[in-house]
mmCIF file with all atom_site columns, C-alpha atoms in Angstrom:
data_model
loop_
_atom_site.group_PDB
_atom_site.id
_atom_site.type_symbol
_atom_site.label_atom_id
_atom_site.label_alt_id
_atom_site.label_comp_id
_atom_site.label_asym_id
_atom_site.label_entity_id
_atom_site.label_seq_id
_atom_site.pdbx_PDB_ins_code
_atom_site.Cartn_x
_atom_site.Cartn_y
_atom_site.Cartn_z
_atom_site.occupancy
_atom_site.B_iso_or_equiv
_atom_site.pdbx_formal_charge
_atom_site.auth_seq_id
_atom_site.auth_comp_id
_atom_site.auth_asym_id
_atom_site.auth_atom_id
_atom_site.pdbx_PDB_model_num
ATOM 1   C CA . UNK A 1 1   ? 0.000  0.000   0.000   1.00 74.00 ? 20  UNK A CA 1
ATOM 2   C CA . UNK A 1 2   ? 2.873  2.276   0.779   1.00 88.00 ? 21  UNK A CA 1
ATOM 3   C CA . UNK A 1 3   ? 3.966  2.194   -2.399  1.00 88.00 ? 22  UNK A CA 1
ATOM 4   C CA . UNK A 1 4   ? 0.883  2.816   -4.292  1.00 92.00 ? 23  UNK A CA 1
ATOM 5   C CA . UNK A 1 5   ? 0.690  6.113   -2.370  1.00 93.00 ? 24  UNK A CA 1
ATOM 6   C CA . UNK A 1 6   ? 4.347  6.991   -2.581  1.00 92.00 ? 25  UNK A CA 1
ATOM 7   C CA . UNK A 1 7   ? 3.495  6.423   -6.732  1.00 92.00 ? 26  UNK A CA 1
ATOM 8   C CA . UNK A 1 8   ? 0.720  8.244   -6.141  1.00 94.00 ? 27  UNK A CA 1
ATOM 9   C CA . UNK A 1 9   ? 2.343  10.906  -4.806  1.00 95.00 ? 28  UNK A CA 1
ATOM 10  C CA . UNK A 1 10  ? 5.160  10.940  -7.157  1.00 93.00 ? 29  UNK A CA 1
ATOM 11  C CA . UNK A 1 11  ? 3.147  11.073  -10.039 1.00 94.00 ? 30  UNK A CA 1
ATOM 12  C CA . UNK A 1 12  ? 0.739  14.489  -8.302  1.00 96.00 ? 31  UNK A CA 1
ATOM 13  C CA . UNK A 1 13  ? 3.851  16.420  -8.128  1.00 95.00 ? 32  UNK A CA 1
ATOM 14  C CA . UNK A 1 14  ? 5.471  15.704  -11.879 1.00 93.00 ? 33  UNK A CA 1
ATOM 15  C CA . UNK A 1 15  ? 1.996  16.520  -13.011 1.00 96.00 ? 34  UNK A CA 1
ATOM 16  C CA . UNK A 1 16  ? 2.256  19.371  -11.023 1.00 96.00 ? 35  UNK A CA 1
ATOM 17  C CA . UNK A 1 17  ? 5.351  20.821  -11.832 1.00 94.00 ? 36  UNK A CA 1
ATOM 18  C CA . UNK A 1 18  ? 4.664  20.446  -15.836 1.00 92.00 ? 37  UNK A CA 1
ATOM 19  C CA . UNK A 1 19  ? 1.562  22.163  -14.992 1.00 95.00 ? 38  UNK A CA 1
ATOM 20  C CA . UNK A 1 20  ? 3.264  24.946  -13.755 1.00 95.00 ? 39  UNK A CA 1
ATOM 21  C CA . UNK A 1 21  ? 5.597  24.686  -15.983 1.00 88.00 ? 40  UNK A CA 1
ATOM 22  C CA . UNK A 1 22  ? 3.519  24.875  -19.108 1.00 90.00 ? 41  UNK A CA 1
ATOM 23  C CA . UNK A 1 23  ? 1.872  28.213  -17.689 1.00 91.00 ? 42  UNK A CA 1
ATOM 24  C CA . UNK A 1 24  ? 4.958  30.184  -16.765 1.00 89.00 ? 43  UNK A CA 1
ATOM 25  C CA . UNK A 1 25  ? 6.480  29.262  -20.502 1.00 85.00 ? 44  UNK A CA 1
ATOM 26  C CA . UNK A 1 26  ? 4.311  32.530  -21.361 1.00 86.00 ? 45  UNK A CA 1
ATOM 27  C CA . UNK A 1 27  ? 5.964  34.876  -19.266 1.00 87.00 ? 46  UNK A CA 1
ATOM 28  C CA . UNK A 1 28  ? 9.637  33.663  -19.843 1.00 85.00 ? 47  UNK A CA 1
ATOM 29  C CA . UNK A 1 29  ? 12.137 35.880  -21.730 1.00 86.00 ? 48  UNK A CA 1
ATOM 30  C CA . UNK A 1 30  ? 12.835 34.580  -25.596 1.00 83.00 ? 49  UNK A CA 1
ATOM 31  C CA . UNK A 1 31  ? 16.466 34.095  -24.674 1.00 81.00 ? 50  UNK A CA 1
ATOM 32  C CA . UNK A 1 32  ? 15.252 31.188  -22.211 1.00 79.00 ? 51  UNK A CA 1
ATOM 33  C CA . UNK A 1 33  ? 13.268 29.819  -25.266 1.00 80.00 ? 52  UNK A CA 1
ATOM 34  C CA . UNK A 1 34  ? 16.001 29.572  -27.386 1.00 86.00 ? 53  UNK A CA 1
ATOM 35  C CA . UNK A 1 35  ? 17.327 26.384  -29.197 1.00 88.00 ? 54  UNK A CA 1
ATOM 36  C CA . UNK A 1 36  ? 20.412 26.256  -26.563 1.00 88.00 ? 55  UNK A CA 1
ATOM 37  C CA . UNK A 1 37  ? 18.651 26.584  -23.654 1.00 86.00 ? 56  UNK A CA 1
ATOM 38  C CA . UNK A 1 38  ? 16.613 24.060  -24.912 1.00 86.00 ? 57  UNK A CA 1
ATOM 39  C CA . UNK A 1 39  ? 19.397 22.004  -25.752 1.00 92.00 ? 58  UNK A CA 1
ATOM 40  C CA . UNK A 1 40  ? 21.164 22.024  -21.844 1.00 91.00 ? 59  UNK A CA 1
ATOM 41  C CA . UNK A 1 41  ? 18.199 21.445  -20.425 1.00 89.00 ? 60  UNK A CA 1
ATOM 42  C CA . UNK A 1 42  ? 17.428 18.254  -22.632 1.00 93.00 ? 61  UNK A CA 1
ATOM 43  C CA . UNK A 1 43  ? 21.359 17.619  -21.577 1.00 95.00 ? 62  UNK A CA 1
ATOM 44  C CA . UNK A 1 44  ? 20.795 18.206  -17.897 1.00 94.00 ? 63  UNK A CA 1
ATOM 45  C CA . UNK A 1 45  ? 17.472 15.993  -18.393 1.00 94.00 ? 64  UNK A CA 1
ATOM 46  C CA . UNK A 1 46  ? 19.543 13.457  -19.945 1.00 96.00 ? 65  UNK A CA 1
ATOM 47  C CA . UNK A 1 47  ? 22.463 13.305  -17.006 1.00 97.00 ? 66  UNK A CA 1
ATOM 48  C CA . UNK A 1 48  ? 19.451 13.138  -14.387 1.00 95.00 ? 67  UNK A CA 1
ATOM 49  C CA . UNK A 1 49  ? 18.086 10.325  -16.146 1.00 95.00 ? 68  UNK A CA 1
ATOM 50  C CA . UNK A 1 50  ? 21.253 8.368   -16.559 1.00 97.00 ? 69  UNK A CA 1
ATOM 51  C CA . UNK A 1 51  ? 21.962 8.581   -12.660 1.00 96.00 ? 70  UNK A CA 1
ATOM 52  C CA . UNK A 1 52  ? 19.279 7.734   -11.760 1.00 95.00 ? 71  UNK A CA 1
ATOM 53  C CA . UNK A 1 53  ? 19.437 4.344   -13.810 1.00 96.00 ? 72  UNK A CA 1
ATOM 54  C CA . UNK A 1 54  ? 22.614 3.812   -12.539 1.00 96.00 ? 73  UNK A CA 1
ATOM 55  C CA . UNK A 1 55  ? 21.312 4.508   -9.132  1.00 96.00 ? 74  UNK A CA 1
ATOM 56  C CA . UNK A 1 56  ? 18.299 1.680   -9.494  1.00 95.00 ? 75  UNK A CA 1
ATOM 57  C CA . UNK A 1 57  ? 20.923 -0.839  -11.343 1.00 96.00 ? 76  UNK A CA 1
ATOM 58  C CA . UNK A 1 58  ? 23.322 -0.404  -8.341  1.00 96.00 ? 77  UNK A CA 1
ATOM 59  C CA . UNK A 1 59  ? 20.106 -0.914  -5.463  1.00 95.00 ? 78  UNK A CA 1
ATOM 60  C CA . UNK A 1 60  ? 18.916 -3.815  -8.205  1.00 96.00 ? 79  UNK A CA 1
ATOM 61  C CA . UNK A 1 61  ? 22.458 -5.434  -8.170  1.00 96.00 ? 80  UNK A CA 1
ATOM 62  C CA . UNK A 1 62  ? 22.997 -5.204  -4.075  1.00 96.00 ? 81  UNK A CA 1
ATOM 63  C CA . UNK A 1 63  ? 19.564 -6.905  -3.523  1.00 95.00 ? 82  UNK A CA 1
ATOM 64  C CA . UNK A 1 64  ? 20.074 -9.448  -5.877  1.00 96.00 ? 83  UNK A CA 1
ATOM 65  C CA . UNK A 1 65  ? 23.518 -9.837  -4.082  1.00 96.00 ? 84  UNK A CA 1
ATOM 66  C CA . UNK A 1 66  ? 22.127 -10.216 -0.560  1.00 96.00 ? 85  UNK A CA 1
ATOM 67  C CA . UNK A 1 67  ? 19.149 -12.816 -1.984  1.00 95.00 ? 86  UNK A CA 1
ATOM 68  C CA . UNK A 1 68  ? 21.995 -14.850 -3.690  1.00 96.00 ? 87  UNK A CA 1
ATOM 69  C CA . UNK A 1 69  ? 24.046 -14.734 -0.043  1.00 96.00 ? 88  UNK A CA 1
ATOM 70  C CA . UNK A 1 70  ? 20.699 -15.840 1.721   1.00 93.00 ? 89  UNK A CA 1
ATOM 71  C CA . UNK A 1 71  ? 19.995 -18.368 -0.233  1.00 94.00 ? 90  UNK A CA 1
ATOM 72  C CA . UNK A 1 72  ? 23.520 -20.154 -0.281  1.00 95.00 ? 91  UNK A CA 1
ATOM 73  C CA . UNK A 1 73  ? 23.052 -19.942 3.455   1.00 93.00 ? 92  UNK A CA 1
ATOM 74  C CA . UNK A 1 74  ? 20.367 -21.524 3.229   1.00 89.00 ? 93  UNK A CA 1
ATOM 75  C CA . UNK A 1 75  ? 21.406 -24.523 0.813   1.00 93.00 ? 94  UNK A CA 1
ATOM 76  C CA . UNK A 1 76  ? 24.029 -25.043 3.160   1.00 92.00 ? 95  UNK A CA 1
ATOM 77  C CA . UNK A 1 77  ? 22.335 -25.295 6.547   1.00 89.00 ? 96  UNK A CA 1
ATOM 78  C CA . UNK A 1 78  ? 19.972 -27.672 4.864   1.00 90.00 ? 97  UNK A CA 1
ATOM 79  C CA . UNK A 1 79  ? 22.933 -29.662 3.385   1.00 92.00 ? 98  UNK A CA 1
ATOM 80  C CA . UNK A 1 80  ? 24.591 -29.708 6.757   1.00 92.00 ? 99  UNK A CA 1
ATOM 81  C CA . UNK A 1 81  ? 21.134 -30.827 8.148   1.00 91.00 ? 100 UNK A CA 1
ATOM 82  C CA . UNK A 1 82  ? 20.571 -33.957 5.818   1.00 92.00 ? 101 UNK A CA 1
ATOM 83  C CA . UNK A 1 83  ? 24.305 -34.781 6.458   1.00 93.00 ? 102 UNK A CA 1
ATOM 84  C CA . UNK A 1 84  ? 24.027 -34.516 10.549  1.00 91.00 ? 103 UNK A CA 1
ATOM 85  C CA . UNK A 1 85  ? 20.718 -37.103 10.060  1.00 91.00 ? 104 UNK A CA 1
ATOM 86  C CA . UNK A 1 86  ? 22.053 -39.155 7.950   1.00 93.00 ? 105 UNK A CA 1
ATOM 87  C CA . UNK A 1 87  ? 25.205 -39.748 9.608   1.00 91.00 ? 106 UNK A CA 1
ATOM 88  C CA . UNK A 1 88  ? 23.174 -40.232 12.765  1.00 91.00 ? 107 UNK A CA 1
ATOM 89  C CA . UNK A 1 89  ? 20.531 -42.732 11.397  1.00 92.00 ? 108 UNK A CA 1
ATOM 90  C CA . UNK A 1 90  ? 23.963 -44.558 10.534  1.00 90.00 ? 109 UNK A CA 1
ATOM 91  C CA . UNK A 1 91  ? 25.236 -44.588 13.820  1.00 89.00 ? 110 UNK A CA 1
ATOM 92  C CA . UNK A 1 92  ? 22.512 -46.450 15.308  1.00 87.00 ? 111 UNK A CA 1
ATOM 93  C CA . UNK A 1 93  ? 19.287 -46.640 16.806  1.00 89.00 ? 112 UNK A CA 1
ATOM 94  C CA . UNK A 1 94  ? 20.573 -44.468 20.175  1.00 89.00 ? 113 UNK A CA 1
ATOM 95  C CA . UNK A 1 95  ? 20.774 -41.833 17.810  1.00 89.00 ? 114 UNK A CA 1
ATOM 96  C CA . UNK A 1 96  ? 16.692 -41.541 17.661  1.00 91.00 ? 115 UNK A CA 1
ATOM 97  C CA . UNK A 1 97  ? 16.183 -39.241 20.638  1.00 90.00 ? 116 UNK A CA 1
ATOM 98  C CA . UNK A 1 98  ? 18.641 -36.796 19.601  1.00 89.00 ? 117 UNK A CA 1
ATOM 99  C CA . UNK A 1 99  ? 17.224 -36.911 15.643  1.00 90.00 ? 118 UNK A CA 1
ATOM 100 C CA . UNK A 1 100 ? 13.753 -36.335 17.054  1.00 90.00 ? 119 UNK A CA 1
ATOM 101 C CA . UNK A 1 101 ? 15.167 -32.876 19.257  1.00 90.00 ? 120 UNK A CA 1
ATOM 102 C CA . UNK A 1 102 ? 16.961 -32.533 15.454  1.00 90.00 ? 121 UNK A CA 1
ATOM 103 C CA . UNK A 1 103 ? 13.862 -32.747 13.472  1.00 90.00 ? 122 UNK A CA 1
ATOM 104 C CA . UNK A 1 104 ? 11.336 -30.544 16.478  1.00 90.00 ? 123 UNK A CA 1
ATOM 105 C CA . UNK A 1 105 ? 14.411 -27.852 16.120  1.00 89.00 ? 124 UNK A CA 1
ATOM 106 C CA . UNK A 1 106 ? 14.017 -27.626 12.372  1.00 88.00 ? 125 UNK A CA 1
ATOM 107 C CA . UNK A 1 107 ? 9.678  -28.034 12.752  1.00 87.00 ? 126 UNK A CA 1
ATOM 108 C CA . UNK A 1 108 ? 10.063 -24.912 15.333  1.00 86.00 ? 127 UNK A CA 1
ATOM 109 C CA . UNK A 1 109 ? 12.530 -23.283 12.779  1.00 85.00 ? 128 UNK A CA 1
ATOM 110 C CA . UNK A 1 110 ? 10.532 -23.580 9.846   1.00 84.00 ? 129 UNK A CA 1
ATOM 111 C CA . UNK A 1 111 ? 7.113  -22.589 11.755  1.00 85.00 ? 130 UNK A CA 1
ATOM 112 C CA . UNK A 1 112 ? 8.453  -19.369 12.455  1.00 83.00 ? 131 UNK A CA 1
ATOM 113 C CA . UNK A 1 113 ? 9.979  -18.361 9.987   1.00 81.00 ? 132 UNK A CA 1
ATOM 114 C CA . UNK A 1 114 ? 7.142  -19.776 7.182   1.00 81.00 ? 133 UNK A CA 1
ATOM 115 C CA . UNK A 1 115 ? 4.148  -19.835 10.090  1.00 77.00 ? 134 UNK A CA 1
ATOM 116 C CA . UNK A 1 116 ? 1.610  -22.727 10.273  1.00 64.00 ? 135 UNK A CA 1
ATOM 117 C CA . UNK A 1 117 ? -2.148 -21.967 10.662  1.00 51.00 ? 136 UNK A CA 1
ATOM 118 C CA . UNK A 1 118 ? -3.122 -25.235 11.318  1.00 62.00 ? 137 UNK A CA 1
ATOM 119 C CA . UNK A 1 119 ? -0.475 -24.981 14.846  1.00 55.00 ? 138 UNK A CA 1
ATOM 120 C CA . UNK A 1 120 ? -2.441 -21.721 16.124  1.00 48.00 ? 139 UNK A CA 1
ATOM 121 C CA . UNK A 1 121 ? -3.091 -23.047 19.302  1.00 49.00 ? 140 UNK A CA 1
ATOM 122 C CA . UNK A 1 122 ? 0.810  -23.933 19.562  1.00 52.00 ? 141 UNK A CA 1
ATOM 123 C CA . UNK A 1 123 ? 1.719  -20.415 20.486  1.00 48.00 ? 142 UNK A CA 1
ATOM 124 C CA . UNK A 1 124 ? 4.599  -21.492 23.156  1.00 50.00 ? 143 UNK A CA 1
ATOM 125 C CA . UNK A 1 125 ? 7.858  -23.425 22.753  1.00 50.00 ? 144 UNK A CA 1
ATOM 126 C CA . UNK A 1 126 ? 9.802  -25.186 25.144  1.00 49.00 ? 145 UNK A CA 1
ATOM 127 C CA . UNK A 1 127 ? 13.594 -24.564 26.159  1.00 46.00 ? 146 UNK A CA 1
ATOM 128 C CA . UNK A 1 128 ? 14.664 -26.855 24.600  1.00 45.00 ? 147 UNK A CA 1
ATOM 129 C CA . UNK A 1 129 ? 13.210 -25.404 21.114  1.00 50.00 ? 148 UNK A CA 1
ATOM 130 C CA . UNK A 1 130 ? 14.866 -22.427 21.560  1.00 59.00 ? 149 UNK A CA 1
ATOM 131 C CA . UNK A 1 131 ? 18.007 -23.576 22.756  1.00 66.00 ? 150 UNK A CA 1
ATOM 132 C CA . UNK A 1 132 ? 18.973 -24.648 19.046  1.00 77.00 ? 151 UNK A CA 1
ATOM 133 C CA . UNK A 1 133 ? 21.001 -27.295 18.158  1.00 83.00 ? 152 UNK A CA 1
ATOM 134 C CA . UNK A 1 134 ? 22.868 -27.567 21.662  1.00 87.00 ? 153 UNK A CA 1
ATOM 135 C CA . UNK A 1 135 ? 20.155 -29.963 23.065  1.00 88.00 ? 154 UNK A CA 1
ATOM 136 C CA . UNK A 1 136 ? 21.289 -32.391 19.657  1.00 87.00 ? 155 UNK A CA 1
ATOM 137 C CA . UNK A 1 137 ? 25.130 -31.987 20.606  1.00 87.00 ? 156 UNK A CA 1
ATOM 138 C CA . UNK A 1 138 ? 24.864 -32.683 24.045  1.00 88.00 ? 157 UNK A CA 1
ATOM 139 C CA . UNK A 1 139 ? 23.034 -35.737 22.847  1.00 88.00 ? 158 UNK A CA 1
ATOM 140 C CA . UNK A 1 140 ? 25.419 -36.847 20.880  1.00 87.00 ? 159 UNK A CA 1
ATOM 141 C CA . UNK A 1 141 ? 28.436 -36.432 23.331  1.00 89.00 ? 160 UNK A CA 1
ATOM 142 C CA . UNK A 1 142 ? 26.332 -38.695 25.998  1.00 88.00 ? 161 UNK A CA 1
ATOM 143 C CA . UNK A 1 143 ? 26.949 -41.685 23.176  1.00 87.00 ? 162 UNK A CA 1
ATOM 144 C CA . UNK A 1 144 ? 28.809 -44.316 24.179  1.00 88.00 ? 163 UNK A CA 1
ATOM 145 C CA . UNK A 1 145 ? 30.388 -45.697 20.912  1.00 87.00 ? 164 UNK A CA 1
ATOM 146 C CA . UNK A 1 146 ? 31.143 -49.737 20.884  1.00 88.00 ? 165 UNK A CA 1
ATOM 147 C CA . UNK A 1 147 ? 32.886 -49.882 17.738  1.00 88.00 ? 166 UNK A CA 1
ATOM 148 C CA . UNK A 1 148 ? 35.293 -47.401 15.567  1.00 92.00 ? 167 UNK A CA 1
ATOM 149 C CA . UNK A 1 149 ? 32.825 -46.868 12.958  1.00 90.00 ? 168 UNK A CA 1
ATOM 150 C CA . UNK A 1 150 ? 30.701 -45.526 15.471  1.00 88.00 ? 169 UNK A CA 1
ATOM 151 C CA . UNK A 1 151 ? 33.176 -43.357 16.931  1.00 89.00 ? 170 UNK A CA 1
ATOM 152 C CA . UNK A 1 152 ? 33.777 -42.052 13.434  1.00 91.00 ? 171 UNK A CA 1
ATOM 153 C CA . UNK A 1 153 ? 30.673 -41.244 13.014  1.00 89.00 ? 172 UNK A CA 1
ATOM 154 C CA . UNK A 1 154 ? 29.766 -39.013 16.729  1.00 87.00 ? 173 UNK A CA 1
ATOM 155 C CA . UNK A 1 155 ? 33.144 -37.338 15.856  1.00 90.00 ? 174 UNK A CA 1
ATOM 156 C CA . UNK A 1 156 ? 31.362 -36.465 12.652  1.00 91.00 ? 175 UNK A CA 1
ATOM 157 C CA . UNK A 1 157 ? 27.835 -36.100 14.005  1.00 89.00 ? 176 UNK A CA 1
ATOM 158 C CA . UNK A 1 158 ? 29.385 -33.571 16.237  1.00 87.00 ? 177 UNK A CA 1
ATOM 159 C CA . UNK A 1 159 ? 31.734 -32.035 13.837  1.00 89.00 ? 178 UNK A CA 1
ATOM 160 C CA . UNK A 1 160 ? 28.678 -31.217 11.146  1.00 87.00 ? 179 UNK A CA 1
ATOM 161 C CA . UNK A 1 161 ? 26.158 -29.608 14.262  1.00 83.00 ? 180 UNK A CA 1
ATOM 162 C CA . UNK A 1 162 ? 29.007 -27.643 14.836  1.00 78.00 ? 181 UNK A CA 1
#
């Protein structure tokens, strides 16, 4: 809505301004009328015109930086994600409590950032929700690994939540 008005407003005060514009032409001197004044001010118009498209490009360009650097974060922590629940679904069945706290964390994540209508009444987390991916880590310190491959994969596990 903001915008509408601020276009709204934009486009009042051009109209306005050719408006007056058109009605002082009459009592202007000839020399302001002439072919060279006409000329620098179609100039002037013309250097206005091209900073300000340079302006937008540049605001165009940094946004489209910043969404390319969000969304590479992103694509990582999701990556790193997949990885950390993979490598603990290969560890072993102790792993389950601490890829259920893993997949509330990322539920909780995603509901606030996206929302969920259906989870209205939800309106409180616990501690352990907010606490991030600590909970998951401390988890997977408290394994006791029985075999190298499994000790391979908590130093991983831990390495990845890191």
């Amino acid at each position: 809505m903001k915008a509408i008005l601020l276009g709204g407003v934009v486009f009042l005060c051009l109209s306005g301004t050719a408006s007056i514009g058109m009605l002082l032409r009459a009592y202007l001197p000839d020399h302001h009328l002439s072919a060279d004044s006409k000329d620098v001010i179609k100039l002037a118009t013309a250097v206005v015109g091209t900073l300000s498209a340079l302006a937008l490009g540049l605001l165009i360009a940094s946004a489209n930086a910043s969404h390319d650097s969000a969304e590479t974060e992103l694509r990582t922590s999701v990556a790193r994600l997949v990885l950390l629940d993979r490598v603990m679904a290969h560890y072993g069945p102790e792993t389950e409590e601490a890829r259920g706290l893993l997949r509330r964390m990322v539920e909780v994540r995603l509901r606030d950032v996206w929302g969920d209508l259906n989870d209205a009444d939800q309106l409180g987390s616990s501690a352990s929700d907010e606490a991030g991916v600590e909970p998951v880590q401390d988890e997977l310190r408290d394994l006791h690994p029985l075999t190298d491959a499994q000790r391979s994969l908590q130093a991983r596990a831990i390495q990845v939540s890191g």
